[in-house]
């Protein structure tokens, strides 16, 4: 018995399967836990500070550990989401014109184009309305800048001032400013419902406008 294979249906199944499978790392970033890597010797092992200063610095770091974990988790989530969107929108924009030329009377050929176009439009809308690239940059820069400041305080505390009190005050100020920077960036990059709806509408209309 001859089995007729509908390659358009196969292509749809393969596309959907790959889209779901490659989205698993994004879901893992959403629901998984992020563990901060040990940073080596900390303030308690430093020879540059008095016992009182060591205690104040270590307490400050312990209080900000939760924030650092949040920044790391968000940076990883937005990084994975950013590259996932690029992975599926850039090739789709290239392949759709060729699929349009290769489509025939089989309705599944048009369904393949519709599925790819719709999913690409959704990803573009999500990427732009939720400002995924901007959020990734903000959280990654905040995390990186904190550890740069942290290591500088450990290795070159004299860069923060001449006296111990001055160094502590300046270090705490710089960390506080970093937290404000990330918080402001996060707030600015949070879309409203109206923005999200309008972005989805624009992306949804774009394939039809090009016909």
PDB file of N, CA, C and O in Angstrom, residues 22-95:
ATOM      1  N   UNK A  22      12.848  24.762  20.920  1.00  0.00           N
ATOM      2  CA  UNK A  22      13.845  25.800  21.142  1.00  0.00           C
ATOM      3  C   UNK A  22      13.378  26.852  22.142  1.00  0.00           C
ATOM      4  O   UNK A  22      14.169  27.671  22.607  1.00  0.00           O
ATOM      5  N   UNK A  23      12.083  26.834  22.471  1.00  0.00           N
ATOM      6  CA  UNK A  23      11.574  27.760  23.481  1.00  0.00           C
ATOM      7  C   UNK A  23      11.729  27.246  24.897  1.00  0.00           C
ATOM      8  O   UNK A  23      11.504  27.989  25.856  1.00  0.00           O
ATOM      9  N   UNK A  24      12.129  25.976  25.048  1.00  0.00           N
ATOM     10  CA  UNK A  24      12.293  25.395  26.382  1.00  0.00           C
ATOM     11  C   UNK A  24      13.312  26.157  27.229  1.00  0.00           C
ATOM     12  O   UNK A  24      13.065  26.406  28.416  1.00  0.00           O
ATOM     13  N   UNK A  25      14.479  26.557  26.679  1.00  0.00           N
ATOM     14  CA  UNK A  25      15.418  27.330  27.510  1.00  0.00           C
ATOM     15  C   UNK A  25      14.834  28.625  28.055  1.00  0.00           C
ATOM     16  O   UNK A  25      15.178  29.042  29.163  1.00  0.00           O
ATOM     17  N   UNK A  26      13.941  29.259  27.293  1.00  0.00           N
ATOM     18  CA  UNK A  26      13.290  30.476  27.788  1.00  0.00           C
ATOM     19  C   UNK A  26      12.380  30.146  28.961  1.00  0.00           C
ATOM     20  O   UNK A  26      12.365  30.850  29.980  1.00  0.00           O
ATOM     21  N   UNK A  27      11.623  29.058  28.841  1.00  0.00           N
ATOM     22  CA  UNK A  27      10.748  28.643  29.937  1.00  0.00           C
ATOM     23  C   UNK A  27      11.561  28.251  31.169  1.00  0.00           C
ATOM     24  O   UNK A  27      11.155  28.532  32.305  1.00  0.00           O
ATOM     25  N   UNK A  28      12.700  27.623  30.945  1.00  0.00           N
ATOM     26  CA  UNK A  28      13.550  27.245  32.084  1.00  0.00           C
ATOM     27  C   UNK A  28      14.086  28.471  32.794  1.00  0.00           C
ATOM     28  O   UNK A  28      14.241  28.480  34.019  1.00  0.00           O
ATOM     29  N   UNK A  29      14.357  29.527  32.022  1.00  0.00           N
ATOM     30  CA  UNK A  29      14.827  30.772  32.650  1.00  0.00           C
ATOM     31  C   UNK A  29      13.720  31.429  33.460  1.00  0.00           C
ATOM     32  O   UNK A  29      13.984  32.086  34.476  1.00  0.00           O
ATOM     33  N   UNK A  30      12.461  31.244  33.028  1.00  0.00           N
ATOM     34  CA  UNK A  30      11.334  31.841  33.751  1.00  0.00           C
ATOM     35  C   UNK A  30      11.083  31.117  35.067  1.00  0.00           C
ATOM     36  O   UNK A  30      10.935  31.735  36.120  1.00  0.00           O
ATOM     37  N   UNK A  31      11.074  29.785  35.012  1.00  0.00           N
ATOM     38  CA  UNK A  31      10.671  28.999  36.175  1.00  0.00           C
ATOM     39  C   UNK A  31      11.852  28.428  36.958  1.00  0.00           C
ATOM     40  O   UNK A  31      11.661  27.928  38.073  1.00  0.00           O
ATOM     41  N   UNK A  32      13.054  28.485  36.391  1.00  0.00           N
ATOM     42  CA  UNK A  32      14.209  27.928  37.082  1.00  0.00           C
ATOM     43  C   UNK A  32      14.772  28.871  38.124  1.00  0.00           C
ATOM     44  O   UNK A  32      14.387  30.042  38.228  1.00  0.00           O
ATOM     45  N   UNK A  33      15.694  28.355  38.898  1.00  0.00           N
ATOM     46  CA  UNK A  33      16.352  29.138  39.925  1.00  0.00           C
ATOM     47  C   UNK A  33      17.755  29.529  39.471  1.00  0.00           C
ATOM     48  O   UNK A  33      18.434  28.773  38.783  1.00  0.00           O
ATOM     49  N   UNK A  34      18.154  30.716  39.849  1.00  0.00           N
ATOM     50  CA  UNK A  34      19.472  31.221  39.516  1.00  0.00           C
ATOM     51  C   UNK A  34      20.327  31.224  40.777  1.00  0.00           C
ATOM     52  O   UNK A  34      19.916  31.731  41.827  1.00  0.00           O
ATOM     53  N   UNK A  35      21.498  30.624  40.679  1.00  0.00           N
ATOM     54  CA  UNK A  35      22.423  30.576  41.811  1.00  0.00           C
ATOM     55  C   UNK A  35      23.605  31.492  41.506  1.00  0.00           C
ATOM     56  O   UNK A  35      24.226  31.396  40.443  1.00  0.00           O
ATOM     57  N   UNK A  36      23.904  32.388  42.441  1.00  0.00           N
ATOM     58  CA  UNK A  36      25.060  33.269  42.273  1.00  0.00           C
ATOM     59  C   UNK A  36      26.340  32.468  42.447  1.00  0.00           C
ATOM     60  O   UNK A  36      26.460  31.667  43.377  1.00  0.00           O
ATOM     61  N   UNK A  37      27.291  32.682  41.543  1.00  0.00           N
ATOM     62  CA  UNK A  37      28.558  31.975  41.641  1.00  0.00           C
ATOM     63  C   UNK A  37      29.414  32.581  42.755  1.00  0.00           C
ATOM     64  O   UNK A  37      29.415  33.798  42.952  1.00  0.00           O
ATOM     65  N   UNK A  38      30.141  31.732  43.473  1.00  0.00           N
ATOM     66  CA  UNK A  38      31.038  32.269  44.512  1.00  0.00           C
ATOM     67  C   UNK A  38      32.036  33.242  43.898  1.00  0.00           C
ATOM     68  O   UNK A  38      32.613  32.976  42.840  1.00  0.00           O
ATOM     69  N   UNK A  39      32.238  34.341  44.566  1.00  0.00           N
ATOM     70  CA  UNK A  39      33.105  35.376  44.008  1.00  0.00           C
ATOM     71  C   UNK A  39      34.524  35.357  44.539  1.00  0.00           C
ATOM     72  O   UNK A  39      35.266  36.314  44.354  1.00  0.00           O
ATOM     73  N   UNK A  40      34.901  34.262  45.189  1.00  0.00           N
ATOM     74  CA  UNK A  40      36.243  34.204  45.751  1.00  0.00           C
ATOM     75  C   UNK A  40      36.289  34.911  47.101  1.00  0.00           C
ATOM     76  O   UNK A  40      35.262  35.115  47.752  1.00  0.00           O
ATOM     77  N   UNK A  41      37.477  35.297  47.528  1.00  0.00           N
ATOM     78  CA  UNK A  41      37.620  35.989  48.815  1.00  0.00           C
ATOM     79  C   UNK A  41      36.739  37.241  48.880  1.00  0.00           C
ATOM     80  O   UNK A  41      36.695  38.019  47.938  1.00  0.00           O
ATOM     81  N   UNK A  42      36.035  37.410  50.006  1.00  0.00           N
ATOM     82  CA  UNK A  42      35.146  38.551  50.143  1.00  0.00           C
ATOM     83  C   UNK A  42      35.721  39.552  51.137  1.00  0.00           C
ATOM     84  O   UNK A  42      36.907  39.502  51.493  1.00  0.00           O
ATOM     85  N   UNK A  43      34.878  40.461  51.599  1.00  0.00           N
ATOM     86  CA  UNK A  43      35.356  41.519  52.487  1.00  0.00           C
ATOM     87  C   UNK A  43      35.884  40.973  53.814  1.00  0.00           C
ATOM     88  O   UNK A  43      36.782  41.571  54.411  1.00  0.00           O
ATOM     89  N   UNK A  44      35.348  39.850  54.256  1.00  0.00           N
ATOM     90  CA  UNK A  44      35.793  39.301  55.534  1.00  0.00           C
ATOM     91  C   UNK A  44      37.234  38.831  55.482  1.00  0.00           C
ATOM     92  O   UNK A  44      37.902  38.753  56.513  1.00  0.00           O
ATOM     93  N   UNK A  45      37.723  38.490  54.280  1.00  0.00           N
ATOM     94  CA  UNK A  45      39.123  38.064  54.134  1.00  0.00           C
ATOM     95  C   UNK A  45      40.050  39.206  53.710  1.00  0.00           C
ATOM     96  O   UNK A  45      41.253  39.002  53.555  1.00  0.00           O
ATOM     97  N   UNK A  46      39.489  40.383  53.531  1.00  0.00           N
ATOM     98  CA  UNK A  46      40.296  41.503  53.057  1.00  0.00           C
ATOM     99  C   UNK A  46      41.196  42.041  54.164  1.00  0.00           C
ATOM    100  O   UNK A  46      40.829  42.080  55.343  1.00  0.00           O
ATOM    101  N   UNK A  47      42.384  42.489  53.769  1.00  0.00           N
ATOM    102  CA  UNK A  47      43.339  43.079  54.699  1.00  0.00           C
ATOM    103  C   UNK A  47      43.305  44.607  54.661  1.00  0.00           C
ATOM    104  O   UNK A  47      44.071  45.256  55.360  1.00  0.00           O
ATOM    105  N   UNK A  48      42.405  45.154  53.859  1.00  0.00           N
ATOM    106  CA  UNK A  48      42.364  46.604  53.679  1.00  0.00           C
ATOM    107  C   UNK A  48      41.435  47.314  54.657  1.00  0.00           C
ATOM    108  O   UNK A  48      41.442  48.541  54.699  1.00  0.00           O
ATOM    109  N   UNK A  49      40.634  46.572  55.419  1.00  0.00           N
ATOM    110  CA  UNK A  49      39.608  47.197  56.244  1.00  0.00           C
ATOM    111  C   UNK A  49      39.701  46.741  57.696  1.00  0.00           C
ATOM    112  O   UNK A  49      40.203  45.654  57.996  1.00  0.00           O
ATOM    113  N   UNK A  50      39.179  47.583  58.566  1.00  0.00           N
ATOM    114  CA  UNK A  50      39.075  47.221  59.973  1.00  0.00           C
ATOM    115  C   UNK A  50      37.909  46.240  60.148  1.00  0.00           C
ATOM    116  O   UNK A  50      37.101  46.051  59.238  1.00  0.00           O
ATOM    117  N   UNK A  51      37.829  45.638  61.331  1.00  0.00           N
ATOM    118  CA  UNK A  51      36.764  44.667  61.574  1.00  0.00           C
ATOM    119  C   UNK A  51      35.379  45.304  61.450  1.00  0.00           C
ATOM    120  O   UNK A  51      34.445  44.686  60.924  1.00  0.00           O
ATOM    121  N   UNK A  52      35.224  46.526  61.927  1.00  0.00           N
ATOM    122  CA  UNK A  52      33.933  47.206  61.819  1.00  0.00           C
ATOM    123  C   UNK A  52      33.536  47.450  60.377  1.00  0.00           C
ATOM    124  O   UNK A  52      32.374  47.274  60.001  1.00  0.00           O
ATOM    125  N   UNK A  53      34.507  47.862  59.557  1.00  0.00           N
ATOM    126  CA  UNK A  53      34.238  48.106  58.142  1.00  0.00           C
ATOM    127  C   UNK A  53      33.924  46.802  57.410  1.00  0.00           C
ATOM    128  O   UNK A  53      33.019  46.753  56.560  1.00  0.00           O
ATOM    129  N   UNK A  54      34.656  45.743  57.746  1.00  0.00           N
ATOM    130  CA  UNK A  54      34.383  44.439  57.135  1.00  0.00           C
ATOM    131  C   UNK A  54      32.956  43.999  57.421  1.00  0.00           C
ATOM    132  O   UNK A  54      32.263  43.499  56.534  1.00  0.00           O
ATOM    133  N   UNK A  55      32.544  44.183  58.669  1.00  0.00           N
ATOM    134  CA  UNK A  55      31.192  43.778  59.048  1.00  0.00           C
ATOM    135  C   UNK A  55      30.141  44.592  58.287  1.00  0.00           C
ATOM    136  O   UNK A  55      29.148  44.040  57.798  1.00  0.00           O
ATOM    137  N   UNK A  56      30.355  45.895  58.158  1.00  0.00           N
ATOM    138  CA  UNK A  56      29.406  46.755  57.441  1.00  0.00           C
ATOM    139  C   UNK A  56      29.339  46.387  55.963  1.00  0.00           C
ATOM    140  O   UNK A  56      28.253  46.326  55.366  1.00  0.00           O
ATOM    141  N   UNK A  57      30.499  46.124  55.352  1.00  0.00           N
ATOM    142  CA  UNK A  57      30.540  45.773  53.935  1.00  0.00           C
ATOM    143  C   UNK A  57      29.892  44.417  53.677  1.00  0.00           C
ATOM    144  O   UNK A  57      29.168  44.252  52.688  1.00  0.00           O
ATOM    145  N   UNK A  58      30.147  43.457  54.549  1.00  0.00           N
ATOM    146  CA  UNK A  58      29.580  42.135  54.351  1.00  0.00           C
ATOM    147  C   UNK A  58      28.069  42.147  54.556  1.00  0.00           C
ATOM    148  O   UNK A  58      27.328  41.479  53.829  1.00  0.00           O
ATOM    149  N   UNK A  59      27.611  42.906  55.551  1.00  0.00           N
ATOM    150  CA  UNK A  59      26.172  43.028  55.764  1.00  0.00           C
ATOM    151  C   UNK A  59      25.500  43.688  54.544  1.00  0.00           C
ATOM    152  O   UNK A  59      24.404  43.286  54.126  1.00  0.00           O
ATOM    153  N   UNK A  60      26.161  44.691  54.000  1.00  0.00           N
ATOM    154  CA  UNK A  60      25.628  45.357  52.811  1.00  0.00           C
ATOM    155  C   UNK A  60      25.524  44.381  51.650  1.00  0.00           C
ATOM    156  O   UNK A  60      24.509  44.357  50.925  1.00  0.00           O
ATOM    157  N   UNK A  61      26.545  43.554  51.458  1.00  0.00           N
ATOM    158  CA  UNK A  61      26.520  42.567  50.370  1.00  0.00           C
ATOM    159  C   UNK A  61      25.433  41.523  50.614  1.00  0.00           C
ATOM    160  O   UNK A  61      24.724  41.129  49.675  1.00  0.00           O
ATOM    161  N   UNK A  62      25.289  41.075  51.853  1.00  0.00           N
ATOM    162  CA  UNK A  62      24.252  40.082  52.162  1.00  0.00           C
ATOM    163  C   UNK A  62      22.856  40.637  51.868  1.00  0.00           C
ATOM    164  O   UNK A  62      21.966  39.898  51.431  1.00  0.00           O
ATOM    165  N   UNK A  63      22.661  41.931  52.099  1.00  0.00           N
ATOM    166  CA  UNK A  63      21.356  42.527  51.843  1.00  0.00           C
ATOM    167  C   UNK A  63      21.063  42.655  50.351  1.00  0.00           C
ATOM    168  O   UNK A  63      19.903  42.625  49.937  1.00  0.00           O
ATOM    169  N   UNK A  64      22.099  42.819  49.563  1.00  0.00           N
ATOM    170  CA  UNK A  64      21.879  43.028  48.126  1.00  0.00           C
ATOM    171  C   UNK A  64      21.929  41.715  47.336  1.00  0.00           C
ATOM    172  O   UNK A  64      21.684  41.710  46.130  1.00  0.00           O
ATOM    173  N   UNK A  65      22.225  40.609  47.997  1.00  0.00           N
ATOM    174  CA  UNK A  65      22.313  39.328  47.290  1.00  0.00           C
ATOM    175  C   UNK A  65      20.997  38.986  46.578  1.00  0.00           C
ATOM    176  O   UNK A  65      20.997  38.467  45.464  1.00  0.00           O
ATOM    177  N   UNK A  66      19.870  39.269  47.235  1.00  0.00           N
ATOM    178  CA  UNK A  66      18.584  39.003  46.592  1.00  0.00           C
ATOM    179  C   UNK A  66      18.403  39.813  45.321  1.00  0.00           C
ATOM    180  O   UNK A  66      17.912  39.305  44.302  1.00  0.00           O
ATOM    181  N   UNK A  67      18.819  41.065  45.366  1.00  0.00           N
ATOM    182  CA  UNK A  67      18.729  41.919  44.176  1.00  0.00           C
ATOM    183  C   UNK A  67      19.636  41.401  43.071  1.00  0.00           C
ATOM    184  O   UNK A  67      19.247  41.392  41.889  1.00  0.00           O
ATOM    185  N   UNK A  68      20.830  40.971  43.426  1.00  0.00           N
ATOM    186  CA  UNK A  68      21.766  40.444  42.429  1.00  0.00           C
ATOM    187  C   UNK A  68      21.210  39.180  41.777  1.00  0.00           C
ATOM    188  O   UNK A  68      21.360  38.987  40.567  1.00  0.00           O
ATOM    189  N   UNK A  69      20.577  38.325  42.589  1.00  0.00           N
ATOM    190  CA  UNK A  69      19.956  37.126  42.019  1.00  0.00           C
ATOM    191  C   UNK A  69      18.841  37.477  41.058  1.00  0.00           C
ATOM    192  O   UNK A  69      18.690  36.850  40.003  1.00  0.00           O
ATOM    193  N   UNK A  70      18.053  38.495  41.407  1.00  0.00           N
ATOM    194  CA  UNK A  70      16.975  38.947  40.523  1.00  0.00           C
ATOM    195  C   UNK A  70      17.534  39.515  39.236  1.00  0.00           C
ATOM    196  O   UNK A  70      17.043  39.200  38.141  1.00  0.00           O
ATOM    197  N   UNK A  71      18.577  40.346  39.331  1.00  0.00           N
ATOM    198  CA  UNK A  71      19.189  40.902  38.127  1.00  0.00           C
ATOM    199  C   UNK A  71      19.725  39.797  37.226  1.00  0.00           C
ATOM    200  O   UNK A  71      19.542  39.843  36.007  1.00  0.00           O
ATOM    201  N   UNK A  72      20.396  38.829  37.819  1.00  0.00           N
ATOM    202  CA  UNK A  72      20.982  37.742  37.032  1.00  0.00           C
ATOM    203  C   UNK A  72      19.897  36.928  36.339  1.00  0.00           C
ATOM    204  O   UNK A  72      20.035  36.573  35.159  1.00  0.00           O
ATOM    205  N   UNK A  73      18.815  36.644  37.058  1.00  0.00           N
ATOM    206  CA  UNK A  73      17.719  35.872  36.474  1.00  0.00           C
ATOM    207  C   UNK A  73      17.060  36.631  35.331  1.00  0.00           C
ATOM    208  O   UNK A  73      16.792  36.061  34.268  1.00  0.00           O
ATOM    209  N   UNK A  74      16.809  37.926  35.538  1.00  0.00           N
ATOM    210  CA  UNK A  74      16.177  38.728  34.500  1.00  0.00           C
ATOM    211  C   UNK A  74      17.087  38.884  33.288  1.00  0.00           C
ATOM    212  O   UNK A  74      16.619  38.824  32.143  1.00  0.00           O
ATOM    213  N   UNK A  75      18.379  39.096  33.528  1.00  0.00           N
ATOM    214  CA  UNK A  75      19.316  39.234  32.410  1.00  0.00           C
ATOM    215  C   UNK A  75      19.357  37.956  31.583  1.00  0.00           C
ATOM    216  O   UNK A  75      19.358  38.005  30.345  1.00  0.00           O
ATOM    217  N   UNK A  76      19.372  36.803  32.243  1.00  0.00           N
ATOM    218  CA  UNK A  76      19.405  35.536  31.523  1.00  0.00           C
ATOM    219  C   UNK A  76      18.092  35.285  30.783  1.00  0.00           C
ATOM    220  O   UNK A  76      18.082  34.804  29.643  1.00  0.00           O
ATOM    221  N   UNK A  77      16.968  35.632  31.420  1.00  0.00           N
ATOM    222  CA  UNK A  77      15.669  35.471  30.771  1.00  0.00           C
ATOM    223  C   UNK A  77      15.579  36.315  29.513  1.00  0.00           C
ATOM    224  O   UNK A  77      15.206  35.811  28.438  1.00  0.00           O
ATOM    225  N   UNK A  78      15.926  37.597  29.610  1.00  0.00           N
ATOM    226  CA  UNK A  78      15.822  38.479  28.455  1.00  0.00           C
ATOM    227  C   UNK A  78      16.863  38.135  27.396  1.00  0.00           C
ATOM    228  O   UNK A  78      16.610  38.324  26.201  1.00  0.00           O
ATOM    229  N   UNK A  79      18.012  37.621  27.810  1.00  0.00           N
ATOM    230  CA  UNK A  79      19.015  37.200  26.824  1.00  0.00           C
ATOM    231  C   UNK A  79      18.489  36.044  25.983  1.00  0.00           C
ATOM    232  O   UNK A  79      18.572  36.056  24.748  1.00  0.00           O
ATOM    233  N   UNK A  80      17.949  35.039  26.664  1.00  0.00           N
ATOM    234  CA  UNK A  80      17.424  33.883  25.939  1.00  0.00           C
ATOM    235  C   UNK A  80      16.233  34.266  25.073  1.00  0.00           C
ATOM    236  O   UNK A  80      16.109  33.788  23.929  1.00  0.00           O
ATOM    237  N   UNK A  81      15.362  35.103  25.604  1.00  0.00           N
ATOM    238  CA  UNK A  81      14.194  35.532  24.828  1.00  0.00           C
ATOM    239  C   UNK A  81      14.619  36.335  23.601  1.00  0.00           C
ATOM    240  O   UNK A  81      14.038  36.197  22.515  1.00  0.00           O
ATOM    241  N   UNK A  82      15.646  37.174  23.764  1.00  0.00           N
ATOM    242  CA  UNK A  82      16.138  37.995  22.652  1.00  0.00           C
ATOM    243  C   UNK A  82      16.648  37.114  21.513  1.00  0.00           C
ATOM    244  O   UNK A  82      16.260  37.296  20.350  1.00  0.00           O
ATOM    245  N   UNK A  83      17.492  36.136  21.843  1.00  0.00           N
ATOM    246  CA  UNK A  83      18.056  35.291  20.798  1.00  0.00           C
ATOM    247  C   UNK A  83      17.016  34.325  20.231  1.00  0.00           C
ATOM    248  O   UNK A  83      17.102  33.944  19.059  1.00  0.00           O
ATOM    249  N   UNK A  84      16.030  33.956  21.041  1.00  0.00           N
ATOM    250  CA  UNK A  84      14.949  33.113  20.515  1.00  0.00           C
ATOM    251  C   UNK A  84      14.150  33.875  19.457  1.00  0.00           C
ATOM    252  O   UNK A  84      13.829  33.327  18.395  1.00  0.00           O
ATOM    253  N   UNK A  85      13.844  35.127  19.749  1.00  0.00           N
ATOM    254  CA  UNK A  85      13.105  35.942  18.775  1.00  0.00           C
ATOM    255  C   UNK A  85      13.913  36.128  17.493  1.00  0.00           C
ATOM    256  O   UNK A  85      13.364  36.033  16.377  1.00  0.00           O
ATOM    257  N   UNK A  86      15.203  36.387  17.632  1.00  0.00           N
ATOM    258  CA  UNK A  86      16.040  36.542  16.442  1.00  0.00           C
ATOM    259  C   UNK A  86      16.106  35.248  15.641  1.00  0.00           C
ATOM    260  O   UNK A  86      16.084  35.266  14.405  1.00  0.00           O
ATOM    261  N   UNK A  87      16.184  34.125  16.368  1.00  0.00           N
ATOM    262  CA  UNK A  87      16.294  32.822  15.704  1.00  0.00           C
ATOM    263  C   UNK A  87      15.108  32.537  14.794  1.00  0.00           C
ATOM    264  O   UNK A  87      15.265  31.930  13.722  1.00  0.00           O
ATOM    265  N   UNK A  88      13.907  32.987  15.197  1.00  0.00           N
ATOM    266  CA  UNK A  88      12.710  32.636  14.446  1.00  0.00           C
ATOM    267  C   UNK A  88      12.160  33.754  13.573  1.00  0.00           C
ATOM    268  O   UNK A  88      11.346  33.491  12.674  1.00  0.00           O
ATOM    269  N   UNK A  89      12.568  34.981  13.793  1.00  0.00           N
ATOM    270  CA  UNK A  89      12.038  36.061  12.950  1.00  0.00           C
ATOM    271  C   UNK A  89      12.917  36.339  11.732  1.00  0.00           C
ATOM    272  O   UNK A  89      12.394  36.578  10.636  1.00  0.00           O
ATOM    273  N   UNK A  90      14.233  36.295  11.906  1.00  0.00           N
ATOM    274  CA  UNK A  90      15.117  36.596  10.769  1.00  0.00           C
ATOM    275  C   UNK A  90      14.999  35.537   9.672  1.00  0.00           C
ATOM    276  O   UNK A  90      14.775  35.876   8.498  1.00  0.00           O
ATOM    277  N   UNK A  91      15.141  34.232   9.974  1.00  0.00           N
ATOM    278  CA  UNK A  91      14.971  33.235   8.891  1.00  0.00           C
ATOM    279  C   UNK A  91      13.572  33.256   8.290  1.00  0.00           C
ATOM    280  O   UNK A  91      13.409  33.027   7.085  1.00  0.00           O
ATOM    281  N   UNK A  92      12.557  33.536   9.127  1.00  0.00           N
ATOM    282  CA  UNK A  92      11.189  33.548   8.602  1.00  0.00           C
ATOM    283  C   UNK A  92      11.001  34.629   7.552  1.00  0.00           C
ATOM    284  O   UNK A  92      10.337  34.419   6.524  1.00  0.00           O
ATOM    285  N   UNK A  93      11.578  35.807   7.796  1.00  0.00           N
ATOM    286  CA  UNK A  93      11.434  36.899   6.831  1.00  0.00           C
ATOM    287  C   UNK A  93      12.102  36.570   5.503  1.00  0.00           C
ATOM    288  O   UNK A  93      11.714  37.091   4.457  1.00  0.00           O
ATOM    289  N   UNK A  94      13.101  35.687   5.545  1.00  0.00           N
ATOM    290  CA  UNK A  94      13.801  35.298   4.313  1.00  0.00           C
ATOM    291  C   UNK A  94      13.057  34.200   3.581  1.00  0.00           C
ATOM    292  O   UNK A  94      12.945  34.208   2.343  1.00  0.00           O
ATOM    293  N   UNK A  95      12.516  33.252   4.343  1.00  0.00           N
ATOM    294  CA  UNK A  95      11.932  32.061   3.714  1.00  0.00           C
ATOM    295  C   UNK A  95      10.514  32.267   3.226  1.00  0.00           C
ATOM    296  O   UNK A  95      10.068  31.594   2.287  1.00  0.00           O
TER     297      UNK A  95
END
